[in-house]
C-alpha cells in the first residue's frame, strides 16, 4: 500500500489495524506542512542489512513515514544478508533517503596503538579492532615524529590484546602514543567508489554516516569534501540546535533497547518538540536490540508530539537558511 493511502487511513483513525489518535505531520512533500509541525525527526539505519527491508521499511510504511539507509554497496552486491539494489530502489522510490556508509564499512578515523610498533614487527597492537578485517588495505601508522606505511594481512587477539597482522615487517618505529588509520588518498578513493556504485544503481547519495562512529582527524576533512550532511559526526545527543547548525557535524541518538528505554525515548521526543532542534535517531535493524516494537514505539513517540518524520535531505531543504 502506498503511503498516500496509509495517510488517508490515518485520518480515519486506523493505520495498519492499529488505532491512532495522532495529530502529527506524517510524510509529506509540502515544506510548509513540515515546518508547521512541532519539529523534525530523521530516522537512520546503518549497514543496509536485509532487515532494513523486511523489518524497518515494513513498520515505517504503516505510519506513512520515511527513513534513511546508510548503505554499504560492497556488502549489498556480495552478500544475501544485505539489501539488493532492487529492494533499496523500492524504498528510495517510496521516499527513503540513501546515505553513504563506505563501500564495506571501513572505519575512516584512527584507533590508538596500545604499545610501541617497533621496526621489524609483523603485528601492530591497537586498542580496538577497526582496520584489520580487509586484507591488502593500506595503513598509516604514526606519532608526532614518525610515520610508517603498512598493509593489512589480517587481525586477531592474543595475550597482548587486539592486533593487526601485517603483510611485511615494519620498516620503522612508532611510539605507543601513536595511531593507526587508512591513508588519506585511500579514504578518498573508497568514498568515491561508494558514491559511484550507489549512483550507478540510480540513487542520489544525500549524506554520510561514519562506520563505528570513527570521525577523527583527516577523515573529517575528507568527508566534508564529499558530503553536505553527516548524521553521526560525534557521539551522543541527537538534538541538533538551530539556527546555524553545521549539517556536516550533526549528532544522533541510538534507539536500540540496550541504548535507550521507553522513558528516554519519550524525553528525547519531548525535547525535540519543545526546543529549536533537528532530531536524529539511529539503529541497526539486524540487531536483536532493534525490535519491531521498538521501531513502532519510537515512531509513535514522535507522531504523538506532532513531530514530522523526514529524511535528512528533506530536513535540510525545509530548514533552508536556518541550518548550515
Coordinates of C-alpha atoms in Angstrom, one line a residue:
X1 CA 0.0 0.0 0.0
X2 CA 1.4 3.4 -0.9
X3 CA 2.0 6.0 1.8
X4 CA -0.7 8.3 0.5
X5 CA -3.3 5.6 1.1
X6 CA -2.0 5.0 4.6
X7 CA -2.2 8.7 5.3
X8 CA -5.8 8.7 4.2
X9 CA -6.4 5.8 6.6
X10 CA -4.7 7.7 9.4
X11 CA -7.2 10.5 9.1
X12 CA -10.0 8.0 9.9
X13 CA -8.1 6.7 12.9
X14 CA -6.7 3.4 11.8
X15 CA -3.3 2.6 10.3
X16 CA -2.3 -1.0 9.6
X17 CA -5.1 -2.2 12.0
X18 CA -3.7 0.0 14.9
X19 CA -5.8 2.6 16.4
X20 CA -4.2 6.1 16.2
X21 CA -5.0 9.5 17.6
X22 CA -2.1 11.4 16.2
X23 CA -2.3 15.0 15.1
X24 CA 1.3 14.8 14.0
X25 CA 2.5 15.6 10.5
X26 CA 3.2 12.5 8.5
X27 CA 5.3 12.0 5.4
X28 CA 4.7 15.0 3.1
X29 CA 6.4 16.8 0.3
X30 CA 4.8 20.1 1.5
X31 CA 7.6 22.0 3.2
X32 CA 5.1 24.4 4.8
X33 CA 3.4 21.5 6.4
X34 CA 6.7 20.2 7.6
X35 CA 7.7 23.5 9.2
X36 CA 4.2 23.8 10.7
X37 CA 4.9 20.7 12.8
X38 CA 6.4 20.9 16.3
X39 CA 9.8 19.8 14.9
X40 CA 11.6 17.4 12.6
X41 CA 13.0 13.9 13.3
X42 CA 15.2 11.8 11.0
X43 CA 15.4 8.1 11.3
X44 CA 18.7 6.5 10.1
X45 CA 19.5 2.8 9.8
X46 CA 23.1 1.6 9.3
X47 CA 24.8 -1.1 7.2
X48 CA 22.0 -1.9 4.7
X49 CA 21.1 -5.4 6.1
X50 CA 18.2 -7.2 4.6
X51 CA 16.2 -6.3 7.8
X52 CA 16.1 -2.7 6.6
X53 CA 13.6 -4.1 4.0
X54 CA 11.9 -6.9 5.9
X55 CA 11.6 -5.0 9.2
X56 CA 12.2 -1.3 9.3
X57 CA 10.7 -0.5 6.0
X58 CA 7.5 -2.5 6.7
X59 CA 7.0 -0.7 10.0
X60 CA 7.6 2.7 8.6
X61 CA 5.1 2.0 5.8
X62 CA 2.4 1.5 8.3
X63 CA 2.8 5.1 9.5
X64 CA 3.5 6.7 6.2
X65 CA 6.9 8.0 7.3
X66 CA 10.3 7.6 5.7
X67 CA 13.8 6.7 7.0
X68 CA 17.3 6.8 5.7
X69 CA 19.5 3.8 4.8
X70 CA 23.3 4.2 5.4
X71 CA 24.3 1.8 2.7
X72 CA 27.5 -0.3 2.1
X73 CA 27.2 -1.2 -1.6
X74 CA 30.1 -3.7 -1.4
X75 CA 28.1 -5.8 1.0
X76 CA 24.9 -5.3 -0.9
X77 CA 26.3 -6.7 -4.1
X78 CA 28.1 -9.7 -2.5
X79 CA 26.0 -10.9 0.4
X80 CA 22.4 -12.1 0.6
X81 CA 22.2 -11.0 4.2
X82 CA 22.1 -7.4 2.9
X83 CA 19.7 -5.4 0.7
X84 CA 19.9 -5.9 -3.0
X85 CA 19.7 -2.8 -5.2
X86 CA 16.1 -3.5 -6.3
X87 CA 15.0 -3.6 -2.7
X88 CA 16.7 -0.3 -1.9
X89 CA 15.3 1.1 -5.1
X90 CA 11.8 0.3 -3.9
X91 CA 12.5 2.1 -0.6
X92 CA 14.1 5.0 -2.5
X93 CA 11.0 5.3 -4.8
X94 CA 8.8 5.4 -1.7
X95 CA 10.6 8.4 -0.3
X96 CA 13.5 6.9 1.7
X97 CA 16.9 8.6 1.8
X98 CA 20.2 6.9 0.8
X99 CA 23.4 7.7 2.7
X100 CA 26.9 6.5 2.2
X101 CA 28.3 4.2 4.9
X102 CA 31.5 3.5 2.9
X103 CA 31.9 0.6 0.5
X104 CA 32.5 -2.2 3.0
X105 CA 32.0 -0.5 6.4
X106 CA 35.6 0.7 6.7
X107 CA 36.5 2.9 9.7
X108 CA 37.7 6.2 8.5
X109 CA 39.1 7.7 11.8
X110 CA 42.0 6.4 13.7
X111 CA 42.5 3.9 16.5
X112 CA 45.2 4.2 19.2
X113 CA 48.2 1.9 19.5
X114 CA 48.3 0.2 22.8
X115 CA 52.1 -0.5 22.6
X116 CA 55.0 0.7 20.6
X117 CA 55.1 -0.6 17.0
X118 CA 58.8 -1.4 16.6
X119 CA 60.8 -1.8 13.4
X120 CA 60.6 -5.4 12.3
X121 CA 57.3 -6.1 14.0
X122 CA 54.8 -8.1 12.0
X123 CA 51.9 -7.2 14.3
X124 CA 50.6 -3.8 15.4
X125 CA 48.7 -3.8 18.7
X126 CA 45.7 -1.5 18.9
X127 CA 43.1 -0.6 21.5
X128 CA 40.2 -2.0 19.3
X129 CA 39.7 -3.9 16.1
X130 CA 38.7 -1.5 13.3
X131 CA 41.2 -1.6 10.5
X132 CA 42.3 -5.2 10.1
X133 CA 39.4 -7.1 8.7
X134 CA 40.1 -6.5 4.9
X135 CA 43.3 -7.9 3.7
X136 CA 45.5 -5.7 1.5
X137 CA 44.1 -2.5 2.9
X138 CA 46.9 0.1 3.3
X139 CA 47.6 1.6 6.7
X140 CA 49.3 4.8 8.0
X141 CA 50.9 4.3 11.4
X142 CA 52.3 7.4 13.0
X143 CA 53.0 9.6 16.1
X144 CA 54.1 13.2 16.3
X145 CA 57.5 12.5 14.8
X146 CA 57.4 9.2 12.9
X147 CA 55.3 7.7 10.1
X148 CA 55.3 4.2 8.7
X149 CA 53.3 2.6 5.9
X150 CA 52.0 -0.9 6.1
X151 CA 49.5 -3.3 4.5
X152 CA 46.8 -5.4 6.3
X153 CA 47.2 -9.2 6.2
X154 CA 44.6 -9.9 8.9
X155 CA 43.7 -9.4 12.5
X156 CA 43.5 -11.3 15.8
X157 CA 43.8 -11.2 19.6
X158 CA 46.4 -12.7 21.9
X159 CA 47.8 -12.1 25.4
X160 CA 48.9 -8.6 24.2
X161 CA 45.5 -7.6 23.1
X162 CA 43.9 -6.9 19.7
X163 CA 46.4 -6.7 16.8
X164 CA 46.6 -6.1 13.1
X165 CA 48.7 -8.7 11.2
X166 CA 50.9 -7.0 8.5
X167 CA 52.0 -8.3 5.1
X168 CA 55.5 -7.2 5.7
X169 CA 57.5 -6.3 8.8
X170 CA 57.5 -2.6 9.8
X171 CA 60.4 -0.5 8.4
X172 CA 60.3 2.0 11.2
X173 CA 59.2 2.5 14.8
X174 CA 56.1 4.4 16.0
X175 CA 55.7 5.2 19.7
X176 CA 52.9 3.8 21.8
X177 CA 51.3 7.3 21.7
X178 CA 50.7 6.8 18.0
X179 CA 47.6 5.9 16.0
X180 CA 46.6 3.8 13.0
X181 CA 44.3 4.8 10.2
X182 CA 43.9 4.4 6.4
X183 CA 45.9 6.9 4.3
X184 CA 44.0 10.0 3.2
X185 CA 44.2 9.0 -0.5
X186 CA 42.7 5.6 0.2
X187 CA 39.9 7.2 2.2
X188 CA 39.1 9.5 -0.7
X189 CA 39.2 6.6 -3.1
X190 CA 36.8 4.4 -1.1
X191 CA 34.3 7.3 -0.7
X192 CA 34.4 7.9 -4.4
X193 CA 33.9 4.2 -5.2
X194 CA 31.0 4.1 -2.7
X195 CA 29.2 7.0 -4.4
X196 CA 29.9 5.8 -7.9
X197 CA 28.4 2.4 -7.2
X198 CA 25.3 3.8 -5.5
X199 CA 24.8 6.4 -8.2
X200 CA 25.2 3.6 -10.9
X201 CA 22.2 2.0 -9.3
X202 CA 20.2 5.2 -9.7
X203 CA 20.5 6.6 -6.1
X204 CA 21.2 10.2 -5.1
X205 CA 23.6 10.0 -2.1
X206 CA 22.3 12.6 0.3
X207 CA 24.7 12.3 3.2
X208 CA 27.1 10.2 5.2
X209 CA 27.2 8.0 8.4
X210 CA 30.6 7.2 9.9
X211 CA 31.2 3.5 10.4
X212 CA 31.8 2.7 14.1
X213 CA 31.5 6.5 14.7
X214 CA 35.2 6.9 13.9
X215 CA 35.4 10.5 12.7
X216 CA 38.8 11.6 13.9
X217 CA 41.4 13.7 12.2
X218 CA 41.8 13.9 8.5
X219 CA 38.7 11.8 8.0
X220 CA 36.5 14.8 9.0
X221 CA 38.1 17.0 6.3
X222 CA 37.7 14.4 3.6
X223 CA 34.1 13.6 4.5
X224 CA 33.2 17.3 4.3
X225 CA 34.7 17.4 0.9
X226 CA 32.4 14.7 -0.3
X227 CA 29.1 15.2 1.6
X228 CA 26.8 18.0 2.6
X229 CA 25.4 16.2 5.6
X230 CA 26.6 13.8 8.3
X231 CA 24.3 12.1 10.7
X232 CA 26.8 11.0 13.4
X233 CA 29.7 13.4 13.4
X234 CA 30.3 13.0 17.1
X235 CA 28.9 10.8 19.9
X236 CA 25.7 11.4 21.9
X237 CA 22.9 13.9 21.9
X238 CA 20.8 13.6 18.8
X239 CA 19.3 17.1 19.2
X240 CA 21.0 19.4 16.7
X241 CA 20.4 23.0 17.7
X242 CA 19.1 25.6 15.2
X243 CA 19.8 28.0 13.7
X244 CA 23.3 27.8 12.3
X245 CA 23.8 24.1 12.7
X246 CA 26.7 22.7 10.6
X247 CA 25.0 19.9 8.7
X248 CA 28.3 18.0 8.4
X249 CA 28.6 17.9 12.2
X250 CA 25.2 16.6 13.3
X251 CA 24.7 14.0 16.0
X252 CA 22.2 11.3 16.6
X253 CA 20.7 9.1 19.4
X254 CA 20.5 5.3 19.2
X255 CA 17.1 3.8 19.8
X256 CA 18.1 0.2 20.3
X257 CA 16.8 -1.4 23.5
X258 CA 20.3 -1.6 25.1
X259 CA 20.9 2.1 24.3
X260 CA 17.6 3.7 25.4
X261 CA 14.5 2.8 27.4
X262 CA 11.0 4.0 26.6
X263 CA 11.1 6.8 29.1
X264 CA 14.3 8.1 27.5
X265 CA 12.8 7.9 24.0
X266 CA 9.7 9.9 25.3
X267 CA 12.0 12.5 26.8
X268 CA 14.0 12.7 23.6
X269 CA 11.0 13.3 21.5
X270 CA 9.5 15.8 24.0
X271 CA 12.7 17.9 23.9
X272 CA 12.6 17.7 20.1
X273 CA 9.1 19.2 20.2
X274 CA 9.8 21.8 22.8
X275 CA 13.1 23.2 21.5
X276 CA 14.5 24.6 18.3
X277 CA 16.4 21.4 17.1
X278 CA 16.7 18.9 14.3
X279 CA 16.5 15.5 16.0
X280 CA 18.2 12.4 14.5
X281 CA 17.9 8.8 15.7
X282 CA 19.7 5.7 14.6
X283 CA 19.9 2.0 14.8
X284 CA 20.9 -1.3 13.3
X285 CA 17.9 -3.4 12.2
X286 CA 20.0 -6.6 12.1
X287 CA 20.5 -6.4 15.8
X288 CA 18.1 -8.2 18.2
X289 CA 18.0 -5.0 20.2
X290 CA 16.2 -3.1 17.5
X291 CA 12.8 -4.9 17.5
X292 CA 9.6 -4.2 15.6
X293 CA 8.1 -3.0 18.9
X294 CA 11.0 -0.6 19.5
X295 CA 10.7 0.9 16.0
X296 CA 7.0 1.2 16.4
X297 CA 7.3 2.8 19.8
X298 CA 9.8 5.4 18.6
X299 CA 7.7 6.4 15.6
X300 CA 4.6 6.8 17.7
X301 CA 6.5 8.8 20.3
X302 CA 7.4 11.3 17.5
X303 CA 4.0 11.4 15.9
X304 CA 2.2 11.8 19.2
X305 CA 4.2 15.0 19.7
X306 CA 3.4 16.4 16.3
X307 CA 6.9 15.9 15.0
X308 CA 7.4 15.5 11.3
X309 CA 9.4 12.4 10.3
X310 CA 11.5 13.3 7.3
X311 CA 14.8 12.3 5.5
X312 CA 18.0 14.3 6.0
X313 CA 17.6 15.8 2.6
X314 CA 14.1 16.9 3.3
X315 CA 15.1 18.4 6.7
X316 CA 17.9 20.4 5.2
X317 CA 15.7 21.7 2.3
X318 CA 12.8 22.6 4.6
X319 CA 15.0 24.4 7.1
X320 CA 16.9 26.3 4.5
X321 CA 18.9 29.2 5.9
X322 CA 18.3 28.1 9.5
X323 CA 20.9 25.3 9.0
X324 CA 24.4 25.5 7.6

